[in-house]
mmCIF file of C-alpha atoms in Angstrom:
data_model
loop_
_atom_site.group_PDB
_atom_site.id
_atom_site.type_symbol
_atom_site.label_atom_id
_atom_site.label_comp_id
_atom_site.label_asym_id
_atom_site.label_seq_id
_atom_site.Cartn_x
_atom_site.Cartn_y
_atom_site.Cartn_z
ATOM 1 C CA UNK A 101 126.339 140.125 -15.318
ATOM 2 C CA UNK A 102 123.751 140.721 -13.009
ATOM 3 C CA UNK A 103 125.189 138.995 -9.071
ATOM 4 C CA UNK A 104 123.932 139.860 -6.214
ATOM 5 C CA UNK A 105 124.871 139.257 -2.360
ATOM 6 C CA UNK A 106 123.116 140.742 0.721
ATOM 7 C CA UNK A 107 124.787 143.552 2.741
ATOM 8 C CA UNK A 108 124.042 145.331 6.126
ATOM 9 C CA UNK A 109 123.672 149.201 6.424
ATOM 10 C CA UNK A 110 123.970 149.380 10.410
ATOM 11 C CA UNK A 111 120.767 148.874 11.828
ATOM 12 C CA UNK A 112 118.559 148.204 9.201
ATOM 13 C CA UNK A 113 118.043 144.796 7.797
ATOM 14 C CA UNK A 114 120.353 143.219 5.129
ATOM 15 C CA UNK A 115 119.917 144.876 1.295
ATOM 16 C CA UNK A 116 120.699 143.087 -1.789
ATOM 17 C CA UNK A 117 123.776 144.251 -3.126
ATOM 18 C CA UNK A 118 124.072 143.797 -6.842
ATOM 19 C CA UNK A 119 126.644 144.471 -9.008
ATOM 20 C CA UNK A 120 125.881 145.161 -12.918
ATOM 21 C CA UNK A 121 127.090 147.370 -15.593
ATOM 22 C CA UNK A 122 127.486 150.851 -15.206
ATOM 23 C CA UNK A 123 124.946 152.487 -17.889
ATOM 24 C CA UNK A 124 124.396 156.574 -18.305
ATOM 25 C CA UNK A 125 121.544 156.743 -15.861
ATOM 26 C CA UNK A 126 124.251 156.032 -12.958
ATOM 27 C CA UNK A 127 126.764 158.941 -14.093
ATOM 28 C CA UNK A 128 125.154 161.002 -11.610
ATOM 29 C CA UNK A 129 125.436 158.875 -8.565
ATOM 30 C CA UNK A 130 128.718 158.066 -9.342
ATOM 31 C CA UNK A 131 129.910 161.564 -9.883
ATOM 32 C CA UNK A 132 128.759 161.902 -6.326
ATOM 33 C CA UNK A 133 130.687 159.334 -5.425
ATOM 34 C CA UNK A 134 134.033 160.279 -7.098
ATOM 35 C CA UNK A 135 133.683 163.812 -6.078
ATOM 36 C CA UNK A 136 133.288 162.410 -2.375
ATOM 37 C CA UNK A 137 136.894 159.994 -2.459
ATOM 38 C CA UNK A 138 138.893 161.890 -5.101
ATOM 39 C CA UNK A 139 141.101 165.125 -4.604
ATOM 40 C CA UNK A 140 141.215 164.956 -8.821
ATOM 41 C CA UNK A 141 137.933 163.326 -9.582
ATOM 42 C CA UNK A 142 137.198 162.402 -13.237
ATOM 43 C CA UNK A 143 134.813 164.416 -14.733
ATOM 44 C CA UNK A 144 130.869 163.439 -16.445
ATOM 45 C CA UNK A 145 132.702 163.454 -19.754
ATOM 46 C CA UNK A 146 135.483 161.459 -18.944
ATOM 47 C CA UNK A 147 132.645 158.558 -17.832
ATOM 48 C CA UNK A 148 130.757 159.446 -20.670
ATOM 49 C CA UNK A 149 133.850 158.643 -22.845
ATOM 50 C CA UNK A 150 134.438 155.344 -21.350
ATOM 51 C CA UNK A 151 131.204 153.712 -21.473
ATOM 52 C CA UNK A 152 131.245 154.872 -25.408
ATOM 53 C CA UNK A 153 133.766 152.009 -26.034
ATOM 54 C CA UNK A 154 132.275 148.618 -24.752
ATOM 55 C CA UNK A 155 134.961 146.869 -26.797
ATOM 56 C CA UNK A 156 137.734 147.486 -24.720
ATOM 57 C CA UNK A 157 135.807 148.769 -21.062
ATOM 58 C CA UNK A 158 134.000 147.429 -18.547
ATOM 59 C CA UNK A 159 132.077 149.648 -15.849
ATOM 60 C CA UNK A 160 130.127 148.422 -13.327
ATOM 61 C CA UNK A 161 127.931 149.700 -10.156
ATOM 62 C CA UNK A 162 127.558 148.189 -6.912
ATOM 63 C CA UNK A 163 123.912 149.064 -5.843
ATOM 64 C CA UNK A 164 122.076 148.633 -2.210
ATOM 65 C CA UNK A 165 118.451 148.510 -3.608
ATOM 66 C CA UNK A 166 118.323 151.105 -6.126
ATOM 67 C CA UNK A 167 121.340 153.105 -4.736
ATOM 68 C CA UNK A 168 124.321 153.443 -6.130
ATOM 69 C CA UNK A 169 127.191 152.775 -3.510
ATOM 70 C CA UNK A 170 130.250 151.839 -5.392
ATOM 71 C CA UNK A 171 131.799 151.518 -9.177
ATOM 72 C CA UNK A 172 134.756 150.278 -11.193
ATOM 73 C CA UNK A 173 136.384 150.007 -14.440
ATOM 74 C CA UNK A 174 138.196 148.117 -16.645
ATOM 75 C CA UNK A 175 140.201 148.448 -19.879
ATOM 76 C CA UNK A 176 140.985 146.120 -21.956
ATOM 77 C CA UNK A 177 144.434 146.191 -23.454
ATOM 78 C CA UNK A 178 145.978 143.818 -25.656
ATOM 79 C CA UNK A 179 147.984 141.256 -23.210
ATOM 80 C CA UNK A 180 146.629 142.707 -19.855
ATOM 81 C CA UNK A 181 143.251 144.113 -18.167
ATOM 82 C CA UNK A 182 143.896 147.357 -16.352
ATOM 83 C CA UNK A 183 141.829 148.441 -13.301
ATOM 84 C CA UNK A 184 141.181 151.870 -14.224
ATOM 85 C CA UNK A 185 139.440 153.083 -11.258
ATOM 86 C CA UNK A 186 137.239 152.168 -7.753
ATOM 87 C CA UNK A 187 135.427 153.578 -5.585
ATOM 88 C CA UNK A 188 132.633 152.758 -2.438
ATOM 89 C CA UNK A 189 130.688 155.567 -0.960
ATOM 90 C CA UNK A 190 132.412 156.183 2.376
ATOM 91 C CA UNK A 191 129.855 155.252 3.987
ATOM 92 C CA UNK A 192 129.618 152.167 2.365
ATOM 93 C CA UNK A 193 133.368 151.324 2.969
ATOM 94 C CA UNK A 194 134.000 148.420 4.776
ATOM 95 C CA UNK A 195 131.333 146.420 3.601
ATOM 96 C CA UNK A 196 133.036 144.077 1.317
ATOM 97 C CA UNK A 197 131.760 146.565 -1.683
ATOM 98 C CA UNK A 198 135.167 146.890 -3.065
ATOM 99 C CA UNK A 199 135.605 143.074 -2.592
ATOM 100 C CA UNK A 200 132.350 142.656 -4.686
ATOM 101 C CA UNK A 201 133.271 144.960 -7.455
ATOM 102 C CA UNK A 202 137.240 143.152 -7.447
ATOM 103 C CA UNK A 203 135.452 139.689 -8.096
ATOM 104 C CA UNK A 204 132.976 140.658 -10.838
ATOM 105 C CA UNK A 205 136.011 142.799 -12.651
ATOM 106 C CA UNK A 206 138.007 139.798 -12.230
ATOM 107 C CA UNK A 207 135.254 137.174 -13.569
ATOM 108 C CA UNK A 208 135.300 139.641 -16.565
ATOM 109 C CA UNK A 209 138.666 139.805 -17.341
ATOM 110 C CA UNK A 210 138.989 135.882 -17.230
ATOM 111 C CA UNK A 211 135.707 135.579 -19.105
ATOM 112 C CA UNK A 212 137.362 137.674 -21.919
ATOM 113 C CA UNK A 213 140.546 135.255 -21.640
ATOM 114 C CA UNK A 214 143.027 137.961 -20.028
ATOM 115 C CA UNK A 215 145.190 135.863 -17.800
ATOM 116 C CA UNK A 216 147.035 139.328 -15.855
ATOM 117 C CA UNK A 217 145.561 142.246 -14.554
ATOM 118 C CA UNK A 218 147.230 145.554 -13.545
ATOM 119 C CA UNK A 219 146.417 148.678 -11.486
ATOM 120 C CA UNK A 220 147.938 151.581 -10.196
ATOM 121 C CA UNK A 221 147.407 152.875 -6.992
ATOM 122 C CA UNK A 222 148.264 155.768 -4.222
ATOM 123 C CA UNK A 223 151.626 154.897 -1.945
ATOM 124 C CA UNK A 224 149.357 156.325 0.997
ATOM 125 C CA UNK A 225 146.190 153.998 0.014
ATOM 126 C CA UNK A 226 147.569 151.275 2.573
ATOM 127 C CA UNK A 227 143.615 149.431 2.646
ATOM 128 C CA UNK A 228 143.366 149.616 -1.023
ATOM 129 C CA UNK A 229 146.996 147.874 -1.508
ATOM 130 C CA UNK A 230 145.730 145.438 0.877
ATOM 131 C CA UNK A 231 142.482 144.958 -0.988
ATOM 132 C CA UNK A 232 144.421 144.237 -4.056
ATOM 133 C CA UNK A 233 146.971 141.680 -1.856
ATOM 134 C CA UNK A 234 144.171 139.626 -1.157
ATOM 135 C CA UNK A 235 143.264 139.240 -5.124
ATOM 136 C CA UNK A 236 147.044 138.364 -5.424
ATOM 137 C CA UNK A 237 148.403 141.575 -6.886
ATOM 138 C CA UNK A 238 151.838 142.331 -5.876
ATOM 139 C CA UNK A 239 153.754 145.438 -6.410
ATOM 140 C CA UNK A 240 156.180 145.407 -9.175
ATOM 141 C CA UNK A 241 157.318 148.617 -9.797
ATOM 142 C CA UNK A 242 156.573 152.921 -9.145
ATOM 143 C CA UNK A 243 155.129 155.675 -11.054
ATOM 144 C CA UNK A 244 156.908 159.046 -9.647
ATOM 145 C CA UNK A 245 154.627 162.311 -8.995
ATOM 146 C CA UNK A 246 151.764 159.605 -11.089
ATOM 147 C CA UNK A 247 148.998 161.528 -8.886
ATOM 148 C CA UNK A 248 148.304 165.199 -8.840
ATOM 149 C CA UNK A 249 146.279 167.119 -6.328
ATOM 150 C CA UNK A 250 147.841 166.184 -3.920
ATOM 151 C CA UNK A 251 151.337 164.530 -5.756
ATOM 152 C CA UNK A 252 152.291 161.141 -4.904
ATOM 153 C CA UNK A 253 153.501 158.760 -6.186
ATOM 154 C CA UNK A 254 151.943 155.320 -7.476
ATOM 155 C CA UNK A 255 152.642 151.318 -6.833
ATOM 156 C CA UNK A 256 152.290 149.737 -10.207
ATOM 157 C CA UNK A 257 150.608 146.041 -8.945
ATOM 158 C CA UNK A 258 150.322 143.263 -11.424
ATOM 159 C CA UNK A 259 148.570 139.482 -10.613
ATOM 160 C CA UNK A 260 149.289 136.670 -13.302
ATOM 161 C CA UNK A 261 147.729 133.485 -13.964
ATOM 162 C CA UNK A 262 143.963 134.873 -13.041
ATOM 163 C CA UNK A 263 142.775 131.990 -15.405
ATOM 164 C CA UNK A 264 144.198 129.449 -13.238
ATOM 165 C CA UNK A 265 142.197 126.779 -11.116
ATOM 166 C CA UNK A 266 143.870 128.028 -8.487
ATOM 167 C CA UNK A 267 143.643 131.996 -8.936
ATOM 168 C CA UNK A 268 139.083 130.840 -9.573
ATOM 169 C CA UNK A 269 139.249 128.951 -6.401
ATOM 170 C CA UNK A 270 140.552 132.221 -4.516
ATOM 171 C CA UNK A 271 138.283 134.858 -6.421
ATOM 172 C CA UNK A 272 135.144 132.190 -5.281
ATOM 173 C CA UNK A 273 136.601 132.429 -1.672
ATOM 174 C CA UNK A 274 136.615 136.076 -1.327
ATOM 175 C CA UNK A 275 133.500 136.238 -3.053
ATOM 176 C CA UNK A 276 131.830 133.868 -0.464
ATOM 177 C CA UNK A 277 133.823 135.813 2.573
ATOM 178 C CA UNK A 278 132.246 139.088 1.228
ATOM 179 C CA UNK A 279 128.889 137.337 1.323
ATOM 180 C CA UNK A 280 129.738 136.119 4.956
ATOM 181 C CA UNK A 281 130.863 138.806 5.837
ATOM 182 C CA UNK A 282 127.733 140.979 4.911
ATOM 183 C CA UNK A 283 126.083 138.766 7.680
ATOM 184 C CA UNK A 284 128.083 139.549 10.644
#
């Protein structure tokens, strides 16, 4: 996998941002992360678990040099690939990390010939929702009390025909606006 786009931390000059596959030496700084944005973070194990079955996941870590600031999953089921989690450091947020991790996970899915992808997601996570909106997921249904800790309830958001010339075109535009947008 391996891309890589610059990004801006303040006042420092641009980093490379790259994104590749999550591996066991990130657990750590991903734990970090999850305990930081998650009222019911996954636990070590949990990761562990996941990355044991490269057949039907795919993590990844966004990294600023050699820092971790951002991961994602997915899991591959057999007519759809699910978004299983994501997550940016908060104080990485708002750097077109999330963006980043959305186009690689997307480039996967369609490189392993899914043509929908699904996710679940908080009814209070209103930038997430709109994250997922711009890779043309749409809400198509609830989960009641799906979240614990604290309960809420989940927006079930699909996006079809991600193998489409059309569906490319857009993942290569918000790729290039997270690029851009780095710069500003």
């Amino acid at each position: 996998m391996g891309s890589s786009v610059s990004g801006t931390t303040g006042a420092m000059p641009p980093l490379e941002i790259t994104v590749d596959p999550l591996r066991r030496k990130h657990v750590r700084a991903v734990m970090a992360i999850e305990q930081q944005v998650y009222s019911h973070p996954w636990t070590q194990s949990l990761f562990l678990s996941e990355l044991a079955l490269p057949a039907s996941r795919v993590y990844l870590v966004a990294r600023a040099g050699r820092v971790v600031v951002g991961y994602a999953g997915l899991m591959f089921a057999p007519d759809e690939a699910h978004v299983t989690t994501i997550a940016v450091d908060p104080e990485w947020q708002r750097r077109h990390v999330a963006t980043r991790l959305m186009v690689a996970l997307t480039r996967e899915a369609i490189d392993r010939n899914y043509t929908a992808m699904t996710l679940e997601v908080r009814v209070s996570a209103r930038g997430a929702q709109a994250l997922y909106r711009r890779f043309g997921f749409v809400a198509e249904g609830a989960r009641k009390s799906y979240y614990v800790g604290p309960p809420e309830d989940a927006v079930v958001m699909w996006v079809r025909g991600i193998d489409s010339p059309e569906h490319r075109a857009l993942v290569d535009a918000l790729a290039r606006q997270a690029v851009e947008g780095a710069h500003r």
